[in-house]
Structure formats: C-alpha cells, structure tokens
mmCIF file of C-alpha atoms in Angstrom:
data_model
loop_
_atom_site.group_PDB
_atom_site.id
_atom_site.type_symbol
_atom_site.label_atom_id
_atom_site.label_comp_id
_atom_site.label_asym_id
_atom_site.label_seq_id
_atom_site.Cartn_x
_atom_site.Cartn_y
_atom_site.Cartn_z
ATOM 1 C CA UNK V 17 100.295 106.991 94.521
ATOM 2 C CA UNK V 18 96.546 106.462 94.377
ATOM 3 C CA UNK V 19 94.855 109.695 93.325
ATOM 4 C CA UNK V 20 91.653 108.332 91.779
ATOM 5 C CA UNK V 21 88.989 105.903 92.968
ATOM 6 C CA UNK V 22 88.447 104.198 89.607
ATOM 7 C CA UNK V 23 92.050 103.688 88.513
ATOM 8 C CA UNK V 24 92.488 106.650 86.192
ATOM 9 C CA UNK V 25 96.085 107.825 86.355
ATOM 10 C CA UNK V 26 95.436 111.474 87.105
ATOM 11 C CA UNK V 27 99.014 112.450 86.302
ATOM 12 C CA UNK V 28 98.304 111.505 82.681
ATOM 13 C CA UNK V 29 94.994 113.375 82.507
ATOM 14 C CA UNK V 30 94.855 116.584 80.474
ATOM 15 C CA UNK V 31 92.253 118.049 82.807
ATOM 16 C CA UNK V 32 94.502 117.902 85.858
ATOM 17 C CA UNK V 33 96.331 121.149 85.115
ATOM 18 C CA UNK V 34 93.666 122.877 83.030
ATOM 19 C CA UNK V 35 90.954 122.420 85.655
ATOM 20 C CA UNK V 36 93.151 122.401 88.752
ATOM 21 C CA UNK V 37 91.992 118.888 89.610
ATOM 22 C CA UNK V 38 93.888 117.169 92.426
ATOM 23 C CA UNK V 39 92.321 113.766 91.787
ATOM 24 C CA UNK V 40 89.109 112.459 93.276
ATOM 25 C CA UNK V 41 90.781 111.174 96.435
ATOM 26 C CA UNK V 42 91.614 114.800 97.263
ATOM 27 C CA UNK V 43 88.487 116.676 96.180
ATOM 28 C CA UNK V 44 84.862 116.738 97.342
ATOM 29 C CA UNK V 45 83.235 117.116 93.919
ATOM 30 C CA UNK V 46 84.480 116.384 90.408
ATOM 31 C CA UNK V 47 85.674 119.443 88.502
ATOM 32 C CA UNK V 48 82.798 119.036 86.024
ATOM 33 C CA UNK V 49 80.245 119.463 88.831
ATOM 34 C CA UNK V 50 77.612 117.057 90.028
ATOM 35 C CA UNK V 51 78.885 113.755 91.299
ATOM 36 C CA UNK V 52 80.633 110.605 90.131
ATOM 37 C CA UNK V 53 78.847 107.339 90.971
ATOM 38 C CA UNK V 54 82.142 105.422 91.120
ATOM 39 C CA UNK V 55 83.670 107.936 93.534
ATOM 40 C CA UNK V 56 80.550 107.930 95.722
ATOM 41 C CA UNK V 57 80.363 104.136 95.838
ATOM 42 C CA UNK V 58 84.008 103.799 96.792
ATOM 43 C CA UNK V 59 83.754 106.429 99.504
ATOM 44 C CA UNK V 60 80.540 104.947 100.936
ATOM 45 C CA UNK V 61 82.375 101.629 101.308
ATOM 46 C CA UNK V 62 85.397 103.440 102.792
ATOM 47 C CA UNK V 63 87.744 102.179 100.086
ATOM 48 C CA UNK V 64 90.644 104.159 98.707
ATOM 49 C CA UNK V 65 90.048 102.684 95.240
ATOM 50 C CA UNK V 66 87.752 100.188 93.530
ATOM 51 C CA UNK V 67 90.298 97.369 93.670
ATOM 52 C CA UNK V 68 89.670 97.066 97.414
ATOM 53 C CA UNK V 69 86.020 96.126 96.909
ATOM 54 C CA UNK V 70 84.755 92.544 97.191
ATOM 55 C CA UNK V 71 82.739 93.084 94.006
ATOM 56 C CA UNK V 72 85.690 94.322 91.955
ATOM 57 C CA UNK V 73 85.368 94.837 89.055
ATOM 58 C CA UNK V 74 81.678 95.669 89.316
ATOM 59 C CA UNK V 75 79.313 96.487 86.471
ATOM 60 C CA UNK V 76 79.413 100.215 87.313
ATOM 61 C CA UNK V 77 83.199 100.307 86.943
ATOM 62 C CA UNK V 78 83.088 98.206 83.774
ATOM 63 C CA UNK V 79 80.532 100.558 82.213
ATOM 64 C CA UNK V 80 82.746 103.511 83.054
ATOM 65 C CA UNK V 81 85.940 101.824 81.807
ATOM 66 C CA UNK V 82 84.433 100.675 78.519
ATOM 67 C CA UNK V 83 82.266 103.731 77.809
ATOM 68 C CA UNK V 84 82.464 104.640 74.116
ATOM 69 C CA UNK V 85 83.036 108.341 74.744
ATOM 70 C CA UNK V 86 85.165 108.452 77.886
ATOM 71 C CA UNK V 87 86.317 104.905 78.544
ATOM 72 C CA UNK V 88 89.859 103.662 78.311
ATOM 73 C CA UNK V 89 89.337 100.076 77.217
ATOM 74 C CA UNK V 90 89.723 98.764 80.766
ATOM 75 C CA UNK V 91 93.087 100.342 81.619
ATOM 76 C CA UNK V 92 91.661 101.802 84.836
ATOM 77 C CA UNK V 93 90.466 98.351 85.903
ATOM 78 C CA UNK V 94 93.967 96.979 85.402
ATOM 79 C CA UNK V 95 95.363 99.899 87.411
ATOM 80 C CA UNK V 96 93.010 99.131 90.312
ATOM 81 C CA UNK V 97 94.061 95.487 90.082
ATOM 82 C CA UNK V 98 97.705 96.579 90.301
ATOM 83 C CA UNK V 99 96.968 98.785 93.317
ATOM 84 C CA UNK V 100 95.151 95.867 94.944
ATOM 85 C CA UNK V 101 98.076 93.490 94.355
ATOM 86 C CA UNK V 102 100.585 96.020 95.702
ATOM 87 C CA UNK V 103 98.348 97.051 98.640
ATOM 88 C CA UNK V 104 98.248 100.655 97.465
#
C-alpha cells in the first residue's frame, strides 16, 4: 500500500504511532507543521507517489533521500521505483 509520496515506508516510521500520522497520502499537512515540498509537488502533478512522475527521480527527491540528517541513502527512491514497476 502506498502511504507516502516520496517512498518512505510509513509502517516502519517511529513517528507514525507517536504523532498519530496516517501517512502523507492521507493527511493535509505533515505532523511537524508547515509543508513538505515533495508532497506538494506530487499532489500538484496529481501523482500518488514520485515514481509516477516523468522526472523521477528528480533533484528534490534525491536531496531529500540523501539528506545527511533525515535521508535514508536512497531507499525511498527504490521504493518509488518498485511502486512504479508494480503500478501501485
């Protein structure tokens, strides 16, 4: 099930239960407040996740995936690629 725009597996996220987060496909604003540029971009293009975009993987997603503090070494990009290949 796709529950994030960027490929994060929300079921594995520690914030899901602590913050009551249902995943960005189900919420209007991120639990931390403000906005997420990846979520906004995806929604503006009417995509369920980034893997559906012609520009995938874009620089914005790469920056997010490889961020020193909150990145995951590209795992979310691979997840979006998997969703794309399986038409999720």
